[in-house]
Amino acid sequence: MDFAPIIADVKAAKCAGFRYQRAGHQRYRDRITVYRDGRLLFERFCYGEAAGLVFKLWAPGADDTGAPQWDFSKCNVTNARGEVPHQLTGAGQGGLVFDGRPARWECVDKLKNDKANGYGGPVNFFKNLFGGRK
């Protein structure tokens, strides 16, 4: 399973990306955003009084088997390798499955832009107009 059909859906919707969140009650709120140019963003947030972003990790893309190529060099969390999804094993009906685990990742947002992560209005306009990368 690879990300090509998901990226095609993002482009067809003329969005910057689709944001997925792990379903069910978890210790953390984990999100993955799949952008139209193939980049992936993993974000982990904690709950409670000190709620906020724990860490985020970028991948320039995924290989043909659906394994994201996470860039751990810019992550200051030592156990990040064990916490991020390693393999896309299923997709459909608005959700993703990673690593063959029963936890489903549901599409929670279709982003028209994401200025905080470099996908602002003018950038998206030109990517929509000229097809962007990939």
mmCIF file with all atom_site columns, C-alpha atoms in Angstrom:
data_model
loop_
_atom_site.group_PDB
_atom_site.id
_atom_site.type_symbol
_atom_site.label_atom_id
_atom_site.label_alt_id
_atom_site.label_comp_id
_atom_site.label_asym_id
_atom_site.label_entity_id
_atom_site.label_seq_id
_atom_site.pdbx_PDB_ins_code
_atom_site.Cartn_x
_atom_site.Cartn_y
_atom_site.Cartn_z
_atom_site.occupancy
_atom_site.B_iso_or_equiv
_atom_site.pdbx_formal_charge
_atom_site.auth_seq_id
_atom_site.auth_comp_id
_atom_site.auth_asym_id
_atom_site.auth_atom_id
_atom_site.pdbx_PDB_model_num
ATOM 1   C CA . MET A 1 1   ? 0.000   0.000  0.000   1.00 0.00 ? 1   MET A CA 1
ATOM 2   C CA . ASP A 1 2   ? 1.397   3.393  -0.904  1.00 0.00 ? 2   ASP A CA 1
ATOM 3   C CA . PHE A 1 3   ? 0.304   7.005  -0.514  1.00 0.00 ? 3   PHE A CA 1
ATOM 4   C CA . ALA A 1 4   ? -0.255  7.692  -4.249  1.00 0.00 ? 4   ALA A CA 1
ATOM 5   C CA . PRO A 1 5   ? -4.078  7.311  -4.143  1.00 0.00 ? 5   PRO A CA 1
ATOM 6   C CA . ILE A 1 6   ? -4.295  9.568  -1.086  1.00 0.00 ? 6   ILE A CA 1
ATOM 7   C CA . ILE A 1 7   ? -2.112  12.237 -2.705  1.00 0.00 ? 7   ILE A CA 1
ATOM 8   C CA . ALA A 1 8   ? -4.272  12.000 -5.845  1.00 0.00 ? 8   ALA A CA 1
ATOM 9   C CA . ASP A 1 9   ? -7.382  12.578 -3.693  1.00 0.00 ? 9   ASP A CA 1
ATOM 10  C CA . VAL A 1 10  ? -5.755  15.634 -2.084  1.00 0.00 ? 10  VAL A CA 1
ATOM 11  C CA . LYS A 1 11  ? -4.944  17.078 -5.505  1.00 0.00 ? 11  LYS A CA 1
ATOM 12  C CA . ALA A 1 12  ? -8.436  16.309 -6.847  1.00 0.00 ? 12  ALA A CA 1
ATOM 13  C CA . ALA A 1 13  ? -9.958  18.147 -3.871  1.00 0.00 ? 13  ALA A CA 1
ATOM 14  C CA . LYS A 1 14  ? -7.627  21.110 -4.592  1.00 0.00 ? 14  LYS A CA 1
ATOM 15  C CA . CYS A 1 15  ? -6.447  21.027 -0.991  1.00 0.00 ? 15  CYS A CA 1
ATOM 16  C CA . ALA A 1 16  ? -3.066  21.561 0.610   1.00 0.00 ? 16  ALA A CA 1
ATOM 17  C CA . GLY A 1 17  ? -3.469  18.298 2.503   1.00 0.00 ? 17  GLY A CA 1
ATOM 18  C CA . PHE A 1 18  ? -5.651  15.883 4.411   1.00 0.00 ? 18  PHE A CA 1
ATOM 19  C CA . ARG A 1 19  ? -5.190  15.619 8.170   1.00 0.00 ? 19  ARG A CA 1
ATOM 20  C CA . TYR A 1 20  ? -5.759  12.271 9.876   1.00 0.00 ? 20  TYR A CA 1
ATOM 21  C CA . GLN A 1 21  ? -6.048  11.643 13.607  1.00 0.00 ? 21  GLN A CA 1
ATOM 22  C CA . ARG A 1 22  ? -5.794  8.353  15.464  1.00 0.00 ? 22  ARG A CA 1
ATOM 23  C CA . ALA A 1 23  ? -9.301  7.288  16.488  1.00 0.00 ? 23  ALA A CA 1
ATOM 24  C CA . GLY A 1 24  ? -10.274 6.231  19.972  1.00 0.00 ? 24  GLY A CA 1
ATOM 25  C CA . HIS A 1 25  ? -9.035  7.374  23.334  1.00 0.00 ? 25  HIS A CA 1
ATOM 26  C CA . GLN A 1 26  ? -5.254  7.391  23.455  1.00 0.00 ? 26  GLN A CA 1
ATOM 27  C CA . ARG A 1 27  ? -2.702  8.777  25.849  1.00 0.00 ? 27  ARG A CA 1
ATOM 28  C CA . TYR A 1 28  ? -1.717  11.325 23.193  1.00 0.00 ? 28  TYR A CA 1
ATOM 29  C CA . ARG A 1 29  ? -3.460  12.961 20.256  1.00 0.00 ? 29  ARG A CA 1
ATOM 30  C CA . ASP A 1 30  ? -1.502  11.860 17.203  1.00 0.00 ? 30  ASP A CA 1
ATOM 31  C CA . ARG A 1 31  ? -2.056  13.395 13.771  1.00 0.00 ? 31  ARG A CA 1
ATOM 32  C CA . ILE A 1 32  ? -0.624  12.781 10.327  1.00 0.00 ? 32  ILE A CA 1
ATOM 33  C CA . THR A 1 33  ? -1.052  15.270 7.515   1.00 0.00 ? 33  THR A CA 1
ATOM 34  C CA . VAL A 1 34  ? -0.578  14.097 3.931   1.00 0.00 ? 34  VAL A CA 1
ATOM 35  C CA . TYR A 1 35  ? 0.254   17.058 1.690   1.00 0.00 ? 35  TYR A CA 1
ATOM 36  C CA . ARG A 1 36  ? -0.365  17.373 -2.044  1.00 0.00 ? 36  ARG A CA 1
ATOM 37  C CA . ASP A 1 37  ? 3.374   17.302 -2.820  1.00 0.00 ? 37  ASP A CA 1
ATOM 38  C CA . GLY A 1 38  ? 3.821   13.975 -1.020  1.00 0.00 ? 38  GLY A CA 1
ATOM 39  C CA . ARG A 1 39  ? 5.305   15.327 2.203   1.00 0.00 ? 39  ARG A CA 1
ATOM 40  C CA . LEU A 1 40  ? 4.048   13.893 5.484   1.00 0.00 ? 40  LEU A CA 1
ATOM 41  C CA . LEU A 1 41  ? 3.847   15.545 8.891   1.00 0.00 ? 41  LEU A CA 1
ATOM 42  C CA . PHE A 1 42  ? 3.424   13.614 12.152  1.00 0.00 ? 42  PHE A CA 1
ATOM 43  C CA . GLU A 1 43  ? 2.367   15.651 15.197  1.00 0.00 ? 43  GLU A CA 1
ATOM 44  C CA . ARG A 1 44  ? 1.896   14.452 18.759  1.00 0.00 ? 44  ARG A CA 1
ATOM 45  C CA . PHE A 1 45  ? -0.021  16.505 21.316  1.00 0.00 ? 45  PHE A CA 1
ATOM 46  C CA . CYS A 1 46  ? -0.529  15.795 25.007  1.00 0.00 ? 46  CYS A CA 1
ATOM 47  C CA . TYR A 1 47  ? -3.764  16.250 26.925  1.00 0.00 ? 47  TYR A CA 1
ATOM 48  C CA . GLY A 1 48  ? -4.397  17.816 30.322  1.00 0.00 ? 48  GLY A CA 1
ATOM 49  C CA . GLU A 1 49  ? -3.124  20.925 32.051  1.00 0.00 ? 49  GLU A CA 1
ATOM 50  C CA . ALA A 1 50  ? 0.099   21.025 30.063  1.00 0.00 ? 50  ALA A CA 1
ATOM 51  C CA . ALA A 1 51  ? -1.649  20.332 26.768  1.00 0.00 ? 51  ALA A CA 1
ATOM 52  C CA . GLY A 1 52  ? 0.364   21.204 23.728  1.00 0.00 ? 52  GLY A CA 1
ATOM 53  C CA . LEU A 1 53  ? 2.629   19.968 20.993  1.00 0.00 ? 53  LEU A CA 1
ATOM 54  C CA . VAL A 1 54  ? 5.067   17.300 22.203  1.00 0.00 ? 54  VAL A CA 1
ATOM 55  C CA . PHE A 1 55  ? 6.920   16.907 18.909  1.00 0.00 ? 55  PHE A CA 1
ATOM 56  C CA . LYS A 1 56  ? 6.503   16.953 15.177  1.00 0.00 ? 56  LYS A CA 1
ATOM 57  C CA . LEU A 1 57  ? 8.344   15.033 12.533  1.00 0.00 ? 57  LEU A CA 1
ATOM 58  C CA . TRP A 1 58  ? 8.523   15.543 8.777   1.00 0.00 ? 58  TRP A CA 1
ATOM 59  C CA . ALA A 1 59  ? 8.960   12.996 6.011   1.00 0.00 ? 59  ALA A CA 1
ATOM 60  C CA . PRO A 1 60  ? 9.784   14.134 2.467   1.00 0.00 ? 60  PRO A CA 1
ATOM 61  C CA . GLY A 1 61  ? 7.597   11.274 1.293   1.00 0.00 ? 61  GLY A CA 1
ATOM 62  C CA . ALA A 1 62  ? 7.178   7.535  1.502   1.00 0.00 ? 62  ALA A CA 1
ATOM 63  C CA . ASP A 1 63  ? 8.661   4.664  -0.447  1.00 0.00 ? 63  ASP A CA 1
ATOM 64  C CA . ASP A 1 64  ? 6.668   2.419  -2.802  1.00 0.00 ? 64  ASP A CA 1
ATOM 65  C CA . THR A 1 65  ? 5.646   0.147  0.072   1.00 0.00 ? 65  THR A CA 1
ATOM 66  C CA . GLY A 1 66  ? 4.066   3.002  2.051   1.00 0.00 ? 66  GLY A CA 1
ATOM 67  C CA . ALA A 1 67  ? 6.865   3.420  4.594   1.00 0.00 ? 67  ALA A CA 1
ATOM 68  C CA . PRO A 1 68  ? 7.263   7.124  5.465   1.00 0.00 ? 68  PRO A CA 1
ATOM 69  C CA . GLN A 1 69  ? 10.870  8.323  5.307   1.00 0.00 ? 69  GLN A CA 1
ATOM 70  C CA . TRP A 1 70  ? 10.823  10.237 8.612   1.00 0.00 ? 70  TRP A CA 1
ATOM 71  C CA . ASP A 1 71  ? 13.622  12.762 9.169   1.00 0.00 ? 71  ASP A CA 1
ATOM 72  C CA . PHE A 1 72  ? 14.712  12.024 12.739  1.00 0.00 ? 72  PHE A CA 1
ATOM 73  C CA . SER A 1 73  ? 17.702  14.388 12.509  1.00 0.00 ? 73  SER A CA 1
ATOM 74  C CA . LYS A 1 74  ? 15.559  17.398 13.461  1.00 0.00 ? 74  LYS A CA 1
ATOM 75  C CA . CYS A 1 75  ? 13.627  15.689 16.268  1.00 0.00 ? 75  CYS A CA 1
ATOM 76  C CA . ASN A 1 76  ? 14.716  16.184 19.870  1.00 0.00 ? 76  ASN A CA 1
ATOM 77  C CA . VAL A 1 77  ? 12.580  13.330 21.272  1.00 0.00 ? 77  VAL A CA 1
ATOM 78  C CA . THR A 1 78  ? 14.735  10.254 21.810  1.00 0.00 ? 78  THR A CA 1
ATOM 79  C CA . ASN A 1 79  ? 11.966  7.646  21.552  1.00 0.00 ? 79  ASN A CA 1
ATOM 80  C CA . ALA A 1 80  ? 10.359  9.152  18.436  1.00 0.00 ? 80  ALA A CA 1
ATOM 81  C CA . ARG A 1 81  ? 11.427  6.199  16.242  1.00 0.00 ? 81  ARG A CA 1
ATOM 82  C CA . GLY A 1 82  ? 9.250   3.855  18.250  1.00 0.00 ? 82  GLY A CA 1
ATOM 83  C CA . GLU A 1 83  ? 6.279   6.212  18.407  1.00 0.00 ? 83  GLU A CA 1
ATOM 84  C CA . VAL A 1 84  ? 5.648   7.102  14.763  1.00 0.00 ? 84  VAL A CA 1
ATOM 85  C CA . PRO A 1 85  ? 3.837   4.899  12.231  1.00 0.00 ? 85  PRO A CA 1
ATOM 86  C CA . HIS A 1 86  ? 6.250   2.860  10.111  1.00 0.00 ? 86  HIS A CA 1
ATOM 87  C CA . GLN A 1 87  ? 4.094   1.389  7.348   1.00 0.00 ? 87  GLN A CA 1
ATOM 88  C CA . LEU A 1 88  ? 0.797   2.280  5.684   1.00 0.00 ? 88  LEU A CA 1
ATOM 89  C CA . THR A 1 89  ? -1.096  -1.025 5.583   1.00 0.00 ? 89  THR A CA 1
ATOM 90  C CA . GLY A 1 90  ? -4.583  0.106  4.599   1.00 0.00 ? 90  GLY A CA 1
ATOM 91  C CA . ALA A 1 91  ? -6.627  3.033  3.336   1.00 0.00 ? 91  ALA A CA 1
ATOM 92  C CA . GLY A 1 92  ? -10.230 3.646  2.429   1.00 0.00 ? 92  GLY A CA 1
ATOM 93  C CA . GLN A 1 93  ? -13.543 5.043  3.604   1.00 0.00 ? 93  GLN A CA 1
ATOM 94  C CA . GLY A 1 94  ? -11.897 8.232  4.863   1.00 0.00 ? 94  GLY A CA 1
ATOM 95  C CA . GLY A 1 95  ? -9.293  6.551  7.032   1.00 0.00 ? 95  GLY A CA 1
ATOM 96  C CA . LEU A 1 96  ? -5.852  5.000  7.187   1.00 0.00 ? 96  LEU A CA 1
ATOM 97  C CA . VAL A 1 97  ? -4.378  1.970  8.940   1.00 0.00 ? 97  VAL A CA 1
ATOM 98  C CA . PHE A 1 98  ? -0.706  1.883  9.926   1.00 0.00 ? 98  PHE A CA 1
ATOM 99  C CA . ASP A 1 99  ? 1.495   -1.050 10.898  1.00 0.00 ? 99  ASP A CA 1
ATOM 100 C CA . GLY A 1 100 ? -1.424  -3.500 10.676  1.00 0.00 ? 100 GLY A CA 1
ATOM 101 C CA . ARG A 1 101 ? -2.776  -2.262 14.012  1.00 0.00 ? 101 ARG A CA 1
ATOM 102 C CA . PRO A 1 102 ? -6.500  -2.037 14.648  1.00 0.00 ? 102 PRO A CA 1
ATOM 103 C CA . ALA A 1 103 ? -6.267  1.675  15.535  1.00 0.00 ? 103 ALA A CA 1
ATOM 104 C CA . ARG A 1 104 ? -7.782  3.579  12.629  1.00 0.00 ? 104 ARG A CA 1
ATOM 105 C CA . TRP A 1 105 ? -6.677  7.048  11.599  1.00 0.00 ? 105 TRP A CA 1
ATOM 106 C CA . GLU A 1 106 ? -9.727  9.084  10.560  1.00 0.00 ? 106 GLU A CA 1
ATOM 107 C CA . CYS A 1 107 ? -9.673  12.064 8.220   1.00 0.00 ? 107 CYS A CA 1
ATOM 108 C CA . VAL A 1 108 ? -10.518 15.001 10.456  1.00 0.00 ? 108 VAL A CA 1
ATOM 109 C CA . ASP A 1 109 ? -9.717  17.924 8.176   1.00 0.00 ? 109 ASP A CA 1
ATOM 110 C CA . LYS A 1 110 ? -9.263  18.760 4.518   1.00 0.00 ? 110 LYS A CA 1
ATOM 111 C CA . LEU A 1 111 ? -6.881  21.696 4.614   1.00 0.00 ? 111 LEU A CA 1
ATOM 112 C CA . LYS A 1 112 ? -7.324  24.359 1.961   1.00 0.00 ? 112 LYS A CA 1
ATOM 113 C CA . ASN A 1 113 ? -4.089  25.853 3.294   1.00 0.00 ? 113 ASN A CA 1
ATOM 114 C CA . ASP A 1 114 ? -1.694  25.331 6.189   1.00 0.00 ? 114 ASP A CA 1
ATOM 115 C CA . LYS A 1 115 ? 0.293   28.545 6.576   1.00 0.00 ? 115 LYS A CA 1
ATOM 116 C CA . ALA A 1 116 ? 2.013   27.370 9.761   1.00 0.00 ? 116 ALA A CA 1
ATOM 117 C CA . ASN A 1 117 ? 3.706   24.592 7.800   1.00 0.00 ? 117 ASN A CA 1
ATOM 118 C CA . GLY A 1 118 ? 4.493   26.413 4.563   1.00 0.00 ? 118 GLY A CA 1
ATOM 119 C CA . TYR A 1 119 ? 1.337   25.750 2.578   1.00 0.00 ? 119 TYR A CA 1
ATOM 120 C CA . GLY A 1 120 ? -0.182  29.236 2.473   1.00 0.00 ? 120 GLY A CA 1
ATOM 121 C CA . GLY A 1 121 ? -2.639  30.665 -0.038  1.00 0.00 ? 121 GLY A CA 1
ATOM 122 C CA . PRO A 1 122 ? -0.243  31.840 -2.806  1.00 0.00 ? 122 PRO A CA 1
ATOM 123 C CA . VAL A 1 123 ? 1.807   28.615 -2.640  1.00 0.00 ? 123 VAL A CA 1
ATOM 124 C CA . ASN A 1 124 ? -1.318  26.499 -2.973  1.00 0.00 ? 124 ASN A CA 1
ATOM 125 C CA . PHE A 1 125 ? -2.651  28.654 -5.784  1.00 0.00 ? 125 PHE A CA 1
ATOM 126 C CA . PHE A 1 126 ? 0.423   28.005 -7.918  1.00 0.00 ? 126 PHE A CA 1
ATOM 127 C CA . LYS A 1 127 ? 0.568   24.317 -7.008  1.00 0.00 ? 127 LYS A CA 1
ATOM 128 C CA . ASN A 1 128 ? -3.081  23.949 -8.019  1.00 0.00 ? 128 ASN A CA 1
ATOM 129 C CA . LEU A 1 129 ? -2.472  25.933 -11.191 1.00 0.00 ? 129 LEU A CA 1
ATOM 130 C CA . PHE A 1 130 ? 0.682   24.148 -12.315 1.00 0.00 ? 130 PHE A CA 1
ATOM 131 C CA . GLY A 1 131 ? 0.225   20.765 -10.671 1.00 0.00 ? 131 GLY A CA 1
ATOM 132 C CA . GLY A 1 132 ? 2.962   21.135 -8.053  1.00 0.00 ? 132 GLY A CA 1
ATOM 133 C CA . ARG A 1 133 ? 5.584   18.519 -7.406  1.00 0.00 ? 133 ARG A CA 1
ATOM 134 C CA . LYS A 1 134 ? 4.983   14.836 -8.272  1.00 0.00 ? 134 LYS A CA 1
#
